[in-house]
Short mmCIF file of C-alpha atoms in Angstrom, two decimals:
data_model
loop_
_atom_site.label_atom_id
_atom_site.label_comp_id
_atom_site.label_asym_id
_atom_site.label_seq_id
_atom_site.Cartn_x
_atom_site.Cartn_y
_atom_site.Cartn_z
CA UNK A 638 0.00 0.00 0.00
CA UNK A 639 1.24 3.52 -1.02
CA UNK A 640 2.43 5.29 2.29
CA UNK A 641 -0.27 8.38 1.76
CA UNK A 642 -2.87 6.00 1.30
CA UNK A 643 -1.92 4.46 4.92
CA UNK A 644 -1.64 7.43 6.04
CA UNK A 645 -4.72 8.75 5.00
CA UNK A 646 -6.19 5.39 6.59
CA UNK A 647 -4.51 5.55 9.82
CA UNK A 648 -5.94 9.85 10.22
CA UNK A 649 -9.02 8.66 9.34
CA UNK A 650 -9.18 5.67 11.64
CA UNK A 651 -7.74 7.58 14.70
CA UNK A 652 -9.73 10.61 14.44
CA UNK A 653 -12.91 8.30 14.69
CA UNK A 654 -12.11 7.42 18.04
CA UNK A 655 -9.72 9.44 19.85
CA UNK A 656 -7.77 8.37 22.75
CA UNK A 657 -6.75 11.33 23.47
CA UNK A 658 -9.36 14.11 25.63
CA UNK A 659 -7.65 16.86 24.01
CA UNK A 660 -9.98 16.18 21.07
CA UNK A 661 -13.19 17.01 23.10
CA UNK A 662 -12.07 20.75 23.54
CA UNK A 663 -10.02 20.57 20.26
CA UNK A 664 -11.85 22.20 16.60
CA UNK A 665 -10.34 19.45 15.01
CA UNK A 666 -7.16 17.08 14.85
CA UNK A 667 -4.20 18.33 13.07
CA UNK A 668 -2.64 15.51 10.70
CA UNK A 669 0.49 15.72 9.64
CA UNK A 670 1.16 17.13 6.21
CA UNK A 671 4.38 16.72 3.37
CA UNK A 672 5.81 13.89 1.57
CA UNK A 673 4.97 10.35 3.25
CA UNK A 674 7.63 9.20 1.53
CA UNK A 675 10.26 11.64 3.04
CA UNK A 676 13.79 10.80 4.60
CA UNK A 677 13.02 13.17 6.83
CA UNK A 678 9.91 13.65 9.55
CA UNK A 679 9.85 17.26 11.74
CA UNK A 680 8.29 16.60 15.29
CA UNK A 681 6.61 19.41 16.98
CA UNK A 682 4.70 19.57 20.39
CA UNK A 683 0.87 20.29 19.98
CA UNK A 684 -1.04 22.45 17.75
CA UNK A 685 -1.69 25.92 18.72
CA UNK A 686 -4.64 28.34 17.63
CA UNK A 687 -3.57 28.49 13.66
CA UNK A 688 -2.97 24.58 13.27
CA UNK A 689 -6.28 23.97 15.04
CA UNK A 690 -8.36 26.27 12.74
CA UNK A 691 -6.97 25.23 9.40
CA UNK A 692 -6.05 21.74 10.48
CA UNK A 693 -2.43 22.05 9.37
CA UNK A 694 0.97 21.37 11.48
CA UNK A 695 2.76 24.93 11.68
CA UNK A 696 1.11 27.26 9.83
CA UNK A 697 1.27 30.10 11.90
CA UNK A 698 4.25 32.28 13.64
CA UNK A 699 6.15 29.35 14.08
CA UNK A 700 5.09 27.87 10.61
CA UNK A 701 6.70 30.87 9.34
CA UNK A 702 10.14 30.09 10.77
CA UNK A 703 10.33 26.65 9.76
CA UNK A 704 9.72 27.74 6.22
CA UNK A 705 12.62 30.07 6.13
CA UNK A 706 14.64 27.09 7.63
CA UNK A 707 13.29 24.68 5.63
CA UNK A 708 14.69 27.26 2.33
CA UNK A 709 17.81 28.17 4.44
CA UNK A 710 18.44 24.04 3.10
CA UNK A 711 17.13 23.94 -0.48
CA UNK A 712 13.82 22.62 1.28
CA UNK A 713 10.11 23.01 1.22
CA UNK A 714 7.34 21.46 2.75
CA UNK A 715 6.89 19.25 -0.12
CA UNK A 716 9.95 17.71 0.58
CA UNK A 717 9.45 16.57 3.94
CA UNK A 718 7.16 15.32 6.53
CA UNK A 719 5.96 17.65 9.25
CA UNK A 720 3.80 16.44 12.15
CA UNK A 721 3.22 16.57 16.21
CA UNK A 722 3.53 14.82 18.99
CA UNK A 723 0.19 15.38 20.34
CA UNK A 724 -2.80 15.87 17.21
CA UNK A 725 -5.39 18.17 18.63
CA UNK A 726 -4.55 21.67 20.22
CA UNK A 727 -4.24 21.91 24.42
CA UNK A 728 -6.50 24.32 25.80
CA UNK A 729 -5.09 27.76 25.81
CA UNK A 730 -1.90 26.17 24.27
CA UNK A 731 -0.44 25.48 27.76
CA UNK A 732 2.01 21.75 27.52
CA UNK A 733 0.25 18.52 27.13
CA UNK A 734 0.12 16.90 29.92
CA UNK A 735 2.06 13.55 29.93
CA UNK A 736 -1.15 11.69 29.64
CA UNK A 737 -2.23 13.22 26.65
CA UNK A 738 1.05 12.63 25.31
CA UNK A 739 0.88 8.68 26.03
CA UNK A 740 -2.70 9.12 24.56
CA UNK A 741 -1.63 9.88 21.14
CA UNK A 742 1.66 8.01 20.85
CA UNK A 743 -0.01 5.13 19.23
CA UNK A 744 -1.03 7.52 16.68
CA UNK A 745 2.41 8.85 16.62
CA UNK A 746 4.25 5.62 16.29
CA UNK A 747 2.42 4.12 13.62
CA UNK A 748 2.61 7.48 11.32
CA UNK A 749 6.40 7.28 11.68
CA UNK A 750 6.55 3.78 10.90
CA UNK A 751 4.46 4.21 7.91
CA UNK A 752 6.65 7.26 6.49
CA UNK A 753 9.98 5.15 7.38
CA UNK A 754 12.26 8.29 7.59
CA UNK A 755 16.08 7.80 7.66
CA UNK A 756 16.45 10.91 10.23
CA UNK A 757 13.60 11.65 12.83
CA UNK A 758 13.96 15.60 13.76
CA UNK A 759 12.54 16.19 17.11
CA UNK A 760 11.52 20.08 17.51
CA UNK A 761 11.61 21.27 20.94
CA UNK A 762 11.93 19.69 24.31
CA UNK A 763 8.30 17.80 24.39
CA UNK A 764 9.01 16.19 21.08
CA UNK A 765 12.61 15.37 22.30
CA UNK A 766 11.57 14.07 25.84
CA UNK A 767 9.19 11.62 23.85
CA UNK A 768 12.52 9.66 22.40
CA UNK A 769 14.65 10.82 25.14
CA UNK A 770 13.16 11.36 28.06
CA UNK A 771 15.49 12.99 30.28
CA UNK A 772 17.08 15.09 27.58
CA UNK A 773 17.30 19.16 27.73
CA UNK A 774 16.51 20.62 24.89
CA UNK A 775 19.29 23.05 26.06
CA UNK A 776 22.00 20.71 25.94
CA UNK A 777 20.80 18.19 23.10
CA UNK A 778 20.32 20.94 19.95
CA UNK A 779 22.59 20.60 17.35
CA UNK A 780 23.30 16.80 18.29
CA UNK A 781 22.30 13.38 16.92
CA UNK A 782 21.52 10.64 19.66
CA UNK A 783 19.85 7.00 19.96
CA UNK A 784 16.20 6.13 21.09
CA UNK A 785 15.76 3.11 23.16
CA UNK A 786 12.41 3.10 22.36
CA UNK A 787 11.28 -0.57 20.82
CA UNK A 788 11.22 -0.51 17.39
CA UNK A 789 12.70 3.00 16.94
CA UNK A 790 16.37 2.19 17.35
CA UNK A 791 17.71 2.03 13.75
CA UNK A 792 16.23 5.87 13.07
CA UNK A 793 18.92 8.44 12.73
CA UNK A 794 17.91 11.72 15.34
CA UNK A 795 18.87 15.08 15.37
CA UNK A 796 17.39 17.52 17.99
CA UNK A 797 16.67 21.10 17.64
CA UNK A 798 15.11 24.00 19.20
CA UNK A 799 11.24 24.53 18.30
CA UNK A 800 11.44 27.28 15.63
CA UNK A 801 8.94 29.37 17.92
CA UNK A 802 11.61 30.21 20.41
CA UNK A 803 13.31 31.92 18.23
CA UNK A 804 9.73 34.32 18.40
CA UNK A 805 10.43 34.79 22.11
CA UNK A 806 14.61 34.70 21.54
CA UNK A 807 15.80 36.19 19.07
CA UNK A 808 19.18 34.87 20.00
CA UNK A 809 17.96 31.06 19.35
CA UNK A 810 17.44 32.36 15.75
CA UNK A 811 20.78 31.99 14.76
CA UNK A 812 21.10 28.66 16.90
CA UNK A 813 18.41 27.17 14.91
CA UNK A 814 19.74 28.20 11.93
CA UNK A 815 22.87 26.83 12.46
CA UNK A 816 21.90 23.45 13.76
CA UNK A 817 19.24 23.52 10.61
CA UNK A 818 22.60 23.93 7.79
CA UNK A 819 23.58 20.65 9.24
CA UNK A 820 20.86 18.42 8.07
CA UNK A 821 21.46 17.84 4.38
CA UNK A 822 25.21 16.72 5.28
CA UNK A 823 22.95 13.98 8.03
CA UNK A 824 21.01 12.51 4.71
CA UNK A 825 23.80 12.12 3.31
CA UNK A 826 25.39 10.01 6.21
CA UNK A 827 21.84 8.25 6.33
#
């Protein structure tokens, strides 16, 4: 089966019945969008007010940035696969909570093993605490590590700062887009 197909099966599947009780205050879920058959899949955290109205990962402030990154490396969205860790939007865009999390990792985990990517890019510190749970976001950018996780061991990943702190830091900005001119010489390695 052709991965957007199984994709578009698994969405439809979990959005029937949702594990997760984010989807009762949730507009709708957002599904992650871009090539299913990418080498590369961008994590985020949750959905916030944008994502949640037009049912898209990172379309708004945040969106912006990753666009520019995505450029800064001959990329578009078209290229790769962009999705979160959690599919409908918290209330008031405060963290999922950890159950919420566990909630939709079944979701999660099957989406990644449909896609298949060489290199799994984990944006921010919820995304990165789901492979590596004790991990600071702080510490981790700009490196590649090992999950333990069953069945995600052979996955390249490469951590990096949620483009929206570069809204609230202007200093990350740079960070990120360091760390980001480093991906196309991963594929390669991959």
């Amino acid at each position: 089966m052709h991965p957007h197909s199984s994709l578009t099966t698994l969405n439809a599947e979990m959005a029937q019945t949702p594990a997760c009780t984010l989807a009762r205050t949730a507009t709708q879920p957002v599904f992650g969008f871009g090539n299913p058959a990418s080498k590369v899949v961008f994590i985020g955290e949750a959905p916030g007010k944008s994502e949640d109205l037009s049912g898209k990962p990172f379309v708004g402030a945040a969106g912006k940035i990753l666009d520019q990154l995505l450029r800064s490396i001959d990329l578009d969205r078209g290229d790769v696969y962009i999705t979160n860790v959690v599919k409908y939007r918290p209330p008031d865009n405060r963290d999922p909570h950890k159950s919420e999390v566990e909630a939709c990792w079944p979701w999660l985990e099957r989406e990644i093993h449909l896609i298949d990517p060489e290199i799994i890019i984990p944006l921010g510190r919820h995304a990165l605490n789901r492979f590596l749970p004790e991990a600071v976001i702080s510490v981790m950018h700009g490196k590649t590590f090992t999950c333990t996780l069953s069945g995600f061991e052979h996955y390249t990943y490469y951590a990096l700062y949620h483009p929206a702190a570069a809204l609230y830091n202007g200093s990350l900005r740079v960070t990120l887009f360091d760390d980001f001119s480093r991906i196309p010489s991963l594929l390669k390695q991959s």
